[in-house]
Coordinates of C-alpha atoms and ligand atoms in Angstrom, one line a residue:
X1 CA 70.7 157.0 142.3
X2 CA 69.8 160.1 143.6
X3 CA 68.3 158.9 146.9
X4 CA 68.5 156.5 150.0
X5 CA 65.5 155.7 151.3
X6 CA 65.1 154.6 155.4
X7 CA 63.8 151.3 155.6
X8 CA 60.8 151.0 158.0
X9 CA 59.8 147.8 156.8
X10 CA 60.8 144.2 157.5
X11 CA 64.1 143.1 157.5
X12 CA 65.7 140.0 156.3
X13 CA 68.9 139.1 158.7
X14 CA 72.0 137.5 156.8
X15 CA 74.0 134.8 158.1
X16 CA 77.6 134.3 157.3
X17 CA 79.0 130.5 156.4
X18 CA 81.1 131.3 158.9
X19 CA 80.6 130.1 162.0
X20 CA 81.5 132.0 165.7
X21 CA 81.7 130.6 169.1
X22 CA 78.8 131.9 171.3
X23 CA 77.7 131.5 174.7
X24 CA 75.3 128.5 173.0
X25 CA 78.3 127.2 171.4
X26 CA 79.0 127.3 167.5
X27 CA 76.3 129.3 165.2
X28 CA 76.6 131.1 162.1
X29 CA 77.2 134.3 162.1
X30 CA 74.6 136.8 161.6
X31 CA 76.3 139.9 159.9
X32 CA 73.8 142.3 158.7
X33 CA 70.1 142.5 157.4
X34 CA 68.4 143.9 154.2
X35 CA 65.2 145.1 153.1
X36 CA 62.7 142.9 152.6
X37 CA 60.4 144.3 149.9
X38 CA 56.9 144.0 148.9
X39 CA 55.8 143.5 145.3
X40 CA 54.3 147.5 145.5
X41 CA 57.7 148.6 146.9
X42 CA 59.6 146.6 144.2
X43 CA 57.3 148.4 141.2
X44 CA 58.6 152.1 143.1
X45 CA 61.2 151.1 141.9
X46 CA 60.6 150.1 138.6
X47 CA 58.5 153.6 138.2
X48 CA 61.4 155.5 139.2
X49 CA 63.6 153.5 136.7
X50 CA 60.8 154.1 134.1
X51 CA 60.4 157.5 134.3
X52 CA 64.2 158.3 134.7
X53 CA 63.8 156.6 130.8
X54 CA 61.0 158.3 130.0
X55 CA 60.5 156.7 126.8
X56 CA 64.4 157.6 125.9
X57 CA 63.9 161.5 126.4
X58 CA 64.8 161.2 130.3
X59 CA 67.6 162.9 132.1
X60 CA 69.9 159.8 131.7
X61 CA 69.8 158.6 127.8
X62 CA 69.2 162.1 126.9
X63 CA 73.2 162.6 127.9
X64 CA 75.8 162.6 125.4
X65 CA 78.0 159.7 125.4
X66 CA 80.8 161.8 127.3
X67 CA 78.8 163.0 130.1
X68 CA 77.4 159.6 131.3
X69 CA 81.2 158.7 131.4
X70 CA 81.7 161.5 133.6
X71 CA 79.5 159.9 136.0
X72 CA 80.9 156.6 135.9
X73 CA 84.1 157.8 136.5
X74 CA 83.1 159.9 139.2
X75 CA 81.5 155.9 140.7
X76 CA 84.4 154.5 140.0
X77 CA 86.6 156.8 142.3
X78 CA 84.2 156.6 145.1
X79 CA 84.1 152.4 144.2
X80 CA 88.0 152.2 144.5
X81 CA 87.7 153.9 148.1
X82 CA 85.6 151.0 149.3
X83 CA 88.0 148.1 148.6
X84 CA 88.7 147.1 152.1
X85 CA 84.9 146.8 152.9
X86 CA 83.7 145.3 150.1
X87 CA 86.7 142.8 149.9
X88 CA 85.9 142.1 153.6
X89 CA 82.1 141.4 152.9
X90 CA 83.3 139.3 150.2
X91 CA 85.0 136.9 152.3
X92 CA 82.2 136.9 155.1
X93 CA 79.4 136.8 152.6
X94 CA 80.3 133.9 150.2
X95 CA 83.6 132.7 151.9
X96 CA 85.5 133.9 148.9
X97 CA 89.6 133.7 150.0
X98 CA 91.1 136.7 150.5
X99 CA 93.3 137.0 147.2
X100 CA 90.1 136.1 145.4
X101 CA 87.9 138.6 146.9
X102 CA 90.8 141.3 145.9
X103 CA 91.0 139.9 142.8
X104 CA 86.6 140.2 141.8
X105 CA 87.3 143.9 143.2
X106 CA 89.9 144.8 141.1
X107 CA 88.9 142.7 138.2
X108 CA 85.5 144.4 138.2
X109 CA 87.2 147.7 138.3
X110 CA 89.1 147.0 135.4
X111 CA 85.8 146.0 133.4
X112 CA 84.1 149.2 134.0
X113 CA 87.6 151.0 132.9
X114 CA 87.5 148.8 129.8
X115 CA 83.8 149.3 129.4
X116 CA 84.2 152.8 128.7
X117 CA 87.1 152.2 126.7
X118 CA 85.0 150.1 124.2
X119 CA 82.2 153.0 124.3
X120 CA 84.4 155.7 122.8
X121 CA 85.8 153.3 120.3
X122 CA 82.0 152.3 119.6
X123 CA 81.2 155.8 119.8
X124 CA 83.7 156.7 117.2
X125 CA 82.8 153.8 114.8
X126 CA 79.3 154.3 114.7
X127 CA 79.0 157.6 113.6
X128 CA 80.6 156.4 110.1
X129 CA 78.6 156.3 107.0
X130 CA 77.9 153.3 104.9
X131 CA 77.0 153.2 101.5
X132 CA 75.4 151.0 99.4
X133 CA 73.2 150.8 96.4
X134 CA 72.6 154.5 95.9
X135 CA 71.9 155.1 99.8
X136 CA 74.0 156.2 102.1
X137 CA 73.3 155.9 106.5
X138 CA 74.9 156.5 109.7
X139 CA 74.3 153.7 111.9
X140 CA 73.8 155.4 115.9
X141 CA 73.3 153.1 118.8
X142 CA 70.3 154.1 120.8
X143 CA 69.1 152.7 124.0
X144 CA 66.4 150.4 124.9
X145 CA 64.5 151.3 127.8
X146 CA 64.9 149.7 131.5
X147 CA 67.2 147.2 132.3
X148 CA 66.5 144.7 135.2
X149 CA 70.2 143.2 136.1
X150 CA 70.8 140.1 138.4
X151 CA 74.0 138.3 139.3
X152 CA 74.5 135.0 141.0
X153 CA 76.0 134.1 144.5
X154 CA 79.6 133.5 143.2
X155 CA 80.5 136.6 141.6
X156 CA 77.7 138.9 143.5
X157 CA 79.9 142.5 143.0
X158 CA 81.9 141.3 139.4
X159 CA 79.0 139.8 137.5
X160 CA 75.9 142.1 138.4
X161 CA 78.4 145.0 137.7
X162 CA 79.5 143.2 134.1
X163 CA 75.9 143.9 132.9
X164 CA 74.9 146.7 135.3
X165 CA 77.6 149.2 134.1
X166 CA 77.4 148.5 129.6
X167 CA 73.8 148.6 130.1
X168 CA 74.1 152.2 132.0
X169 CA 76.8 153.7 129.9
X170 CA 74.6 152.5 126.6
X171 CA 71.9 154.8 128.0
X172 CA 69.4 152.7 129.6
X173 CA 68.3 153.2 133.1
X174 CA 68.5 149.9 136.2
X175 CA 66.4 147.9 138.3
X176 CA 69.1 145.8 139.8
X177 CA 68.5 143.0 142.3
X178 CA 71.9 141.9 144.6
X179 CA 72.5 138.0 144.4
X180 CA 70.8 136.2 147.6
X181 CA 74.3 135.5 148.8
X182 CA 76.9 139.0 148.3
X183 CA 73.9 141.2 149.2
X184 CA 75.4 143.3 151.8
X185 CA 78.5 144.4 149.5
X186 CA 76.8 146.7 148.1
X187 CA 76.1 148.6 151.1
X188 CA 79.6 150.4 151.0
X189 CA 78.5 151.7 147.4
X190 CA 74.9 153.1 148.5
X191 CA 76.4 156.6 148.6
X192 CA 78.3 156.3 145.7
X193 CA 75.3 155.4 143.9
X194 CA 73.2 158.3 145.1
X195 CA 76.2 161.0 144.6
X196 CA 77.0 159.9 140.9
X197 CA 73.8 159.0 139.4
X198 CA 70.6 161.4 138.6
X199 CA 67.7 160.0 140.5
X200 CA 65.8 156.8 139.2
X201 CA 68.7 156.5 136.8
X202 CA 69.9 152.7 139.2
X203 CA 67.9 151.8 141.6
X204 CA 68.1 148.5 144.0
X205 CA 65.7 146.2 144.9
X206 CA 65.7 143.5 147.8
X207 CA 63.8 140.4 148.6
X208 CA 62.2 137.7 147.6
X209 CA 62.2 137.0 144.1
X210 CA 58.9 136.0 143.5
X211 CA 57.5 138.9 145.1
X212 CA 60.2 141.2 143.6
X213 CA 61.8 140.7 140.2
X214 CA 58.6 138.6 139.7
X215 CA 56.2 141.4 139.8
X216 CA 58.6 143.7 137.6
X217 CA 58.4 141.0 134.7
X218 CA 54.4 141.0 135.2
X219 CA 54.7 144.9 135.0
X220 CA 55.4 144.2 131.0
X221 CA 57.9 147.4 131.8
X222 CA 61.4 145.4 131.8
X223 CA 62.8 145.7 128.3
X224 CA 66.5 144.2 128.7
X225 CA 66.8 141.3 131.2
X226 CA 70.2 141.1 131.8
X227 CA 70.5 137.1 134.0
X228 CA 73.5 135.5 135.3
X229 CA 72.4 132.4 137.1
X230 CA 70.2 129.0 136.5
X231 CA 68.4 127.9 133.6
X232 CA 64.9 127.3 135.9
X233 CA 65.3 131.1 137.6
X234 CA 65.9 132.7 134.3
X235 CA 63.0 130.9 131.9
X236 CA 60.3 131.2 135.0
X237 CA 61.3 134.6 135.4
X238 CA 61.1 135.3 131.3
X239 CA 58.0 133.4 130.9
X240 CA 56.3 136.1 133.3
X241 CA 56.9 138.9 130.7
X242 CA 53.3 139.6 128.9
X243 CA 54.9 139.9 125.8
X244 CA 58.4 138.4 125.6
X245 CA 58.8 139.4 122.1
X246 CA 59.8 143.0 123.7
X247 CA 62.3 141.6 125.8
X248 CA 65.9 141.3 124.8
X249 CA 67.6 138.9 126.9
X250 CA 71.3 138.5 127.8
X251 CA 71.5 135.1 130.0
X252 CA 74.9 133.4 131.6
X253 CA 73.3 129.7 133.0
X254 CA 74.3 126.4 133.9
X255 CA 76.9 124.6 132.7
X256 CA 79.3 121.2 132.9
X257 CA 82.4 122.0 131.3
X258 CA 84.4 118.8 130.7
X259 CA 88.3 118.3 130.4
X260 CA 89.3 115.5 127.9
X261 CA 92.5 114.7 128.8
X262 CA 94.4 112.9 125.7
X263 CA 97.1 109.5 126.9
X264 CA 100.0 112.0 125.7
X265 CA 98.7 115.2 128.0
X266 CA 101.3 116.8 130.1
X267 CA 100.3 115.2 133.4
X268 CA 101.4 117.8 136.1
X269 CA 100.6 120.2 133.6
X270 CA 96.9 118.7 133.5
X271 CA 97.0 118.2 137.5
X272 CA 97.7 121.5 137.7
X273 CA 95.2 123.5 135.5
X274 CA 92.6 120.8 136.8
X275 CA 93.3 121.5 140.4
X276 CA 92.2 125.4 140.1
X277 CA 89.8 124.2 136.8
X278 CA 88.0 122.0 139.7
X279 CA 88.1 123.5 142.9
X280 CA 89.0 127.0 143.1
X281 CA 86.4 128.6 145.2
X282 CA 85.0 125.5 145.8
X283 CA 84.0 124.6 142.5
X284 CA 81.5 127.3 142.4
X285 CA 82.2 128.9 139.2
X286 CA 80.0 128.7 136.3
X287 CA 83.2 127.9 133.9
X288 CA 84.9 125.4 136.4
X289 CA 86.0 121.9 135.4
X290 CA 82.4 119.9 136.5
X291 CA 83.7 116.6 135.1
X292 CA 87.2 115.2 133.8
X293 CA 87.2 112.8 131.3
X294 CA 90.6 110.6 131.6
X295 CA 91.7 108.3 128.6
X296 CA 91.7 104.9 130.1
X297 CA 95.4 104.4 129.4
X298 CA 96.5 107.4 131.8
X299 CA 93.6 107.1 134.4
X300 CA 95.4 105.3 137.0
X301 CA 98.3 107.7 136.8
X302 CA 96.7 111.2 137.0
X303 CA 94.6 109.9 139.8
X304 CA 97.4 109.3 141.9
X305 CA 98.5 112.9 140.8
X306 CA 95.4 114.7 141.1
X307 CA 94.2 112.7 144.1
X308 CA 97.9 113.8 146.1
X309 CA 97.1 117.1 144.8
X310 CA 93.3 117.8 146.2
X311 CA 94.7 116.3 149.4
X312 CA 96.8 119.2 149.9
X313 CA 94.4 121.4 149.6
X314 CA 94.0 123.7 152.7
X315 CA 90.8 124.3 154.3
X316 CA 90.4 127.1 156.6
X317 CA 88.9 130.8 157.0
X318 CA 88.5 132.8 153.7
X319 CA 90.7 135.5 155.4
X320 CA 93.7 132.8 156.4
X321 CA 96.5 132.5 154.3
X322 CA 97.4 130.0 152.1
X323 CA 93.5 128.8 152.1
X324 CA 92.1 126.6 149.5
X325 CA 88.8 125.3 150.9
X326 CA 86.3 127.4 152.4
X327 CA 82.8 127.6 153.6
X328 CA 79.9 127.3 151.5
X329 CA 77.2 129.6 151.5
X330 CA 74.2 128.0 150.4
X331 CA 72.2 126.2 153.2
X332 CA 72.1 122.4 152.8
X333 CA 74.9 122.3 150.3
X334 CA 77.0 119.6 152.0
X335 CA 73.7 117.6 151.9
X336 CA 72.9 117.8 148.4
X337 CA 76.7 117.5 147.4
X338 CA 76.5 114.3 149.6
X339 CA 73.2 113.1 147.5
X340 CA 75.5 113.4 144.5
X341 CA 78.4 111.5 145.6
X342 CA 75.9 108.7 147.4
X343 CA 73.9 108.2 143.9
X344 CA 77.5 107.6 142.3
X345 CA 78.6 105.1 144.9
X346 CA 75.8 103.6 145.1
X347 CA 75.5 103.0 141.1
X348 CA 79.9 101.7 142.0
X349 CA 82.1 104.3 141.5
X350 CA 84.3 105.0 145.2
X351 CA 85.6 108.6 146.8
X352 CA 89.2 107.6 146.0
X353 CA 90.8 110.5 147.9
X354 CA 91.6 110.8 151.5
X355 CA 90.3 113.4 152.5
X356 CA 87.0 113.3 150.4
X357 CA 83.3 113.2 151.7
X358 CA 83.5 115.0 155.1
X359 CA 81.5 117.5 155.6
X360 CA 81.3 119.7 158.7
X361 CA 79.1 122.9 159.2
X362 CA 79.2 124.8 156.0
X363 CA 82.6 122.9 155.1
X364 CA 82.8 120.1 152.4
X365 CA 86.0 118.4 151.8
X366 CA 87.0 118.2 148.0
X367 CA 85.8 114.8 146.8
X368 CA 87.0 113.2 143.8
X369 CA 84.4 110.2 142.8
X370 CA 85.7 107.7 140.0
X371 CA 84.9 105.7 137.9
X372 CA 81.6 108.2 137.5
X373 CA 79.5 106.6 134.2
X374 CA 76.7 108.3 132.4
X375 CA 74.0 106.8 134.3
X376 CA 74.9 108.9 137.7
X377 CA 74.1 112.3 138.5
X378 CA 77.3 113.4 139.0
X379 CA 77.9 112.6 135.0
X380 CA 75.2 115.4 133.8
X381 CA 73.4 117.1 136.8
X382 CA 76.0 120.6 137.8
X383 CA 77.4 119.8 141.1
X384 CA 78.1 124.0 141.7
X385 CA 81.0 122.7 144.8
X386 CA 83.7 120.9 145.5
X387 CA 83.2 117.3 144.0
X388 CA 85.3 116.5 141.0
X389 CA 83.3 113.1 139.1
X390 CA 86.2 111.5 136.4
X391 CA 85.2 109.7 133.9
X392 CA 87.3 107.1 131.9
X393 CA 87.1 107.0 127.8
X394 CA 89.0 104.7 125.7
X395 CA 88.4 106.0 121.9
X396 CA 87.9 109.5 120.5
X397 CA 84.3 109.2 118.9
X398 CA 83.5 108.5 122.8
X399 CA 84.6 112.0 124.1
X400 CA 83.5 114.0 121.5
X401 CA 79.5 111.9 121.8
X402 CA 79.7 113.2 125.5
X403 CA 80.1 116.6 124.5
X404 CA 77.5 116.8 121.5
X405 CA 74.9 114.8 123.8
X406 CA 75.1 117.1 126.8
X407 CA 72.5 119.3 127.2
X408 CA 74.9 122.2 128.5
X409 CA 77.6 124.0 125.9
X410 CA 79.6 126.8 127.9
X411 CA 83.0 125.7 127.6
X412 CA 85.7 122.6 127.4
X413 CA 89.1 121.8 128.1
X414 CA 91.7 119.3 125.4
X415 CA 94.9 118.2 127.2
X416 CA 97.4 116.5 124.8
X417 CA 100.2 117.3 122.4
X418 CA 99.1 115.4 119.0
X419 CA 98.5 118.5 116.9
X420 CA 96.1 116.9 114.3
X421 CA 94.3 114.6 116.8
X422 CA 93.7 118.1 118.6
X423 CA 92.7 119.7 114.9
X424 CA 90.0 116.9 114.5
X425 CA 88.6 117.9 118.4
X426 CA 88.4 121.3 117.6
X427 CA 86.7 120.8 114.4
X428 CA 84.2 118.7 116.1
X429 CA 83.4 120.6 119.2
X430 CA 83.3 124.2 117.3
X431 CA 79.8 124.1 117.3
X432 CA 78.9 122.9 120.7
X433 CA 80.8 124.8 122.9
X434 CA 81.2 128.8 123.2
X435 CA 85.3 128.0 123.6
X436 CA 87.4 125.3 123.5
X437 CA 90.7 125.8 126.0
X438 CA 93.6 123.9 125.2
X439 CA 96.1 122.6 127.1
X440 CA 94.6 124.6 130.0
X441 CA 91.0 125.0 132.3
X442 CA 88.2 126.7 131.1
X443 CA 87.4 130.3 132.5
X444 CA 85.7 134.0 131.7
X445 CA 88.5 136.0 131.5
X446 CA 89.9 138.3 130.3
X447 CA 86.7 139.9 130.6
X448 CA 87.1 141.4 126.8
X449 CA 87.1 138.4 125.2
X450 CA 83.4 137.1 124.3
X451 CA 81.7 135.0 126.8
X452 CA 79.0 133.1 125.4
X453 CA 77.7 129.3 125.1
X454 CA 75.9 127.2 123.3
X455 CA 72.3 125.2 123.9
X456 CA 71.2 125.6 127.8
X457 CA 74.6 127.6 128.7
X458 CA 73.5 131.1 127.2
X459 CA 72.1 133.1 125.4
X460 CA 73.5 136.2 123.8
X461 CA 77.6 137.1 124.4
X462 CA 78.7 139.1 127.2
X463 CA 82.4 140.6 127.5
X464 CA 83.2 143.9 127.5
X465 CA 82.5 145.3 124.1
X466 CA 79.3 142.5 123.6
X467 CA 77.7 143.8 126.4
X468 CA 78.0 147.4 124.6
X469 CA 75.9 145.9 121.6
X470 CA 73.8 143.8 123.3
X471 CA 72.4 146.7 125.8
X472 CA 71.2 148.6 122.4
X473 CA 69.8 149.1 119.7
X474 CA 71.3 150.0 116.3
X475 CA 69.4 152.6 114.7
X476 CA 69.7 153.8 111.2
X477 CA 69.7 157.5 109.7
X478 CA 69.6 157.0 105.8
X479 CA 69.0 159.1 102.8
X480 CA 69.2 158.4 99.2
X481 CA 72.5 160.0 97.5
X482 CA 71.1 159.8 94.0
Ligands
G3H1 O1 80.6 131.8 137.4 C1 80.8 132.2 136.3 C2 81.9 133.2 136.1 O2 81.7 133.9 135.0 C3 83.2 132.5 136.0 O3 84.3 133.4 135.9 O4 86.0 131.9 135.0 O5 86.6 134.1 135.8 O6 85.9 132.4 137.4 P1 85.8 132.9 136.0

């Protein structure tokens, strides 16, 4: 906030997965560059951030509750008149379809309006007193200091904003670093930025992340770490902090959410929810389907469904209507998804659709691999993209050992109809997973429930009102009443 500086420095160009026709014949196109920032230039940033805080007497966390939502509101006017350019960068950037792009716009507008809902209710509850044992306190939330937020590639504007905006409205100032991929999308909101916020109070940083985020954790100045992405970025980036007992962190990671679908599941019903659970955007979400898990007595017939189904599936532009498949934006993603689905056939499992395992440019065709078994990648390693591994189980304790041995606990999806079979599930996975979907895929929303996970999927819970509590501190004003 408060300024835009001109960048004189060296620029980093960014390539679109789409690719145009040129005089040399097809090549990505190149749609825009970005600062590349030194490690010096990064810590400006940081000392701007820092002194905005100024050890919680600053301009911003010395604001009462109501006048930082002033300025949030004023954003989120100014944010709402840059949907058409930030939807468009969304489809360019990350290939995102057009309905999906609106939706992250609007969905992400939505949070922030909900955000500050949950801070007046918060606002309201804390100032009670308690009482207890002859003393009485008011419990006040306080800030903690400088956040540093990052997002990943597949939700660059919705999930840097979910922690961006509770960690802001708590009172803490930003360091925020746009996803590799979505970075240009926040271009359209520079000026916002500047206009709404006191100076130092967000500022952005650009580059590489060694040489960026990196030197911020070295600075021991970061107090809240606020990460959605992989397991390796986040622990090399924590284990930089000098002293990590000072640093609360909030982290959304890797994942491998299974479906178990049961012999008396609703088939098209399961095709269906496994279709979007799967592939939507490619099968880059955190929470998609990354492996279905078929009871050997229905295999055969929900691959014939599901297989007619992904067939369907429409590649094309992110902009075209109708679109299901879409290019990818990470660089050598169609050969690593490849390396996946060669491991698994080469260990005997087949591509048993028709139109899997083609890759073209930044395209990869949907790919359903069966019959995957635990000793191929494709049964633990997150494929991130568009290849669905199914798995075959033929007895109860079988499924629910697949769960409890996997290293990753976000989420899982049940299909079936026996009510007390589906008890015993529950009761088994409650304590491995951070939610159990029935009957349907796994996914975030809505974006006020909690979002959380268990061993290497998380740590902390984000959501609307979480991310409230997790960005402060509680802080307690007691006296004796006897
Ligand atoms: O990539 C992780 C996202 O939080 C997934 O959100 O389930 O709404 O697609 P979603």
């Amino acid at each position: 906030g408060g300024e835009l500086r001109t960048w004189a420095g060296e620029l980093n160009p960014v390539a679109s997965p789409v690719f145009v026709r040129t005089p040399e014949g097809l090549k990505q196109k190149v749609i825009g560059a970005t600062p590349l920032l030194t490690s010096r230039e990064s810590l400006d940033a940081l000392a701007a951030a820092v002194k905005a805080y100024d050890s919680g007497r600053g301009v911003w966390p010395s604001l009462k509750v109501a006048e930082r939502i002033e300025h949030v509101e004023r954003f989120l006017t100014a944010m709402r008149a840059q949907r058409t350019a930030v939807v468009n960068l969304l489809m360019w950037e990350i290939g995102k379809t057009q309905p999906d792009s609106e939706k992250e716009f609007d969905r992400t507008v939505d949070l922030i309006v909900e955000t500050i809902r949950a801070l007046k209710e918060l606002d309201r509850t804390s100032s009670r007193f308690v009482q207890d044992q002859g003393i009485m306190a008011q419990i006040r939330r306080a800030p903690m200091g400088v956040a540093l937020c990052m997002g990943p590639y597949n939700y660059p504007l919705n999930e840097t904003f979910s922690t961006l905006f509770p960690a802001l409205l708590m009172g803490n100032t930003v360091v925020f670093k746009p996803a590799k991929f979505g970075v240009l999308l926040v271009r359209p909101l520079l000026e916002a930025f500047r206009d709404c916020f006191p100076p130092g109070v967000i500022n952005i940083i650009y580059g590489r992340g060694r040489e960026t985020v990196g030197a911020l954790m070295e600075s021991g100045q970061v107090d809240l770490f606020a990460f959605i992405g992989t397991n390796k970025g986040a622990s090399e980036l924590k284990r930089m902090h000098p002293r990590p007992h000072r640093l609360k962190s909030v982290l959304g990671l890797d994942a491998k959410n299974p479906a178990i679908i049961l012999e008396d599941a609703d088939l098209d019903n399961a095709v269906k929810e496994c279709i979007t659970g799967t592939l939507s955007f490619n099968g880059q979400r955190c929470t998609a389907l990354k492996l279905l898990v078929v009871h050997r007595n229905i295999v055969d017939a929900f691959l014939a469904k599901f297989t007619a189904a992904v067939d369907k599936l429409k590649p094309g532009m992110p902009w075209d209507p109708g679109v299901a498949v879409t290019p990818l934006p990470e660089p050598g993603k169609g050969a690593y998804l490849q390396g996946l689905v060669d491991d698994a056939v080469s260990k005997g499992a087949r591509v048993v659709n028709q139109t899997g395992g083609q890759a073209s440019r930044s395209f990869y065709s949907p790919t359903v691999v069966y019959p995957v078994t635990k000793d191929m990648r494709l049964a633990s390693e997150e494929q991130f993209g568009p290849v669905v591994p199914v798995m075959v189980f033929d007895d109860d304790a079988e499924a629910v050992r697949l769960v409890v041995e996997s290293h990753f606990g976000q989420q899982l999806s049940l299909f079936g109809k026996d009510s007390a079979r589906i008890g015993r599930f529950i009761d088994a996975f409650s304590n491995q997973v951070g939610r159990i979907n029935l009957n349907c895929q796994c996914q975030r929303g809505p974006d006020t429930f909690p979002f959380n996970g268990r061993k290497d999927s998380a740590e902390g819970t984000l959501s609307v009102a979480d991310a409230l509590r997790v960005f402060s501190i509680r802080t307690l004003v007691a006296t004796k009443t006897t």
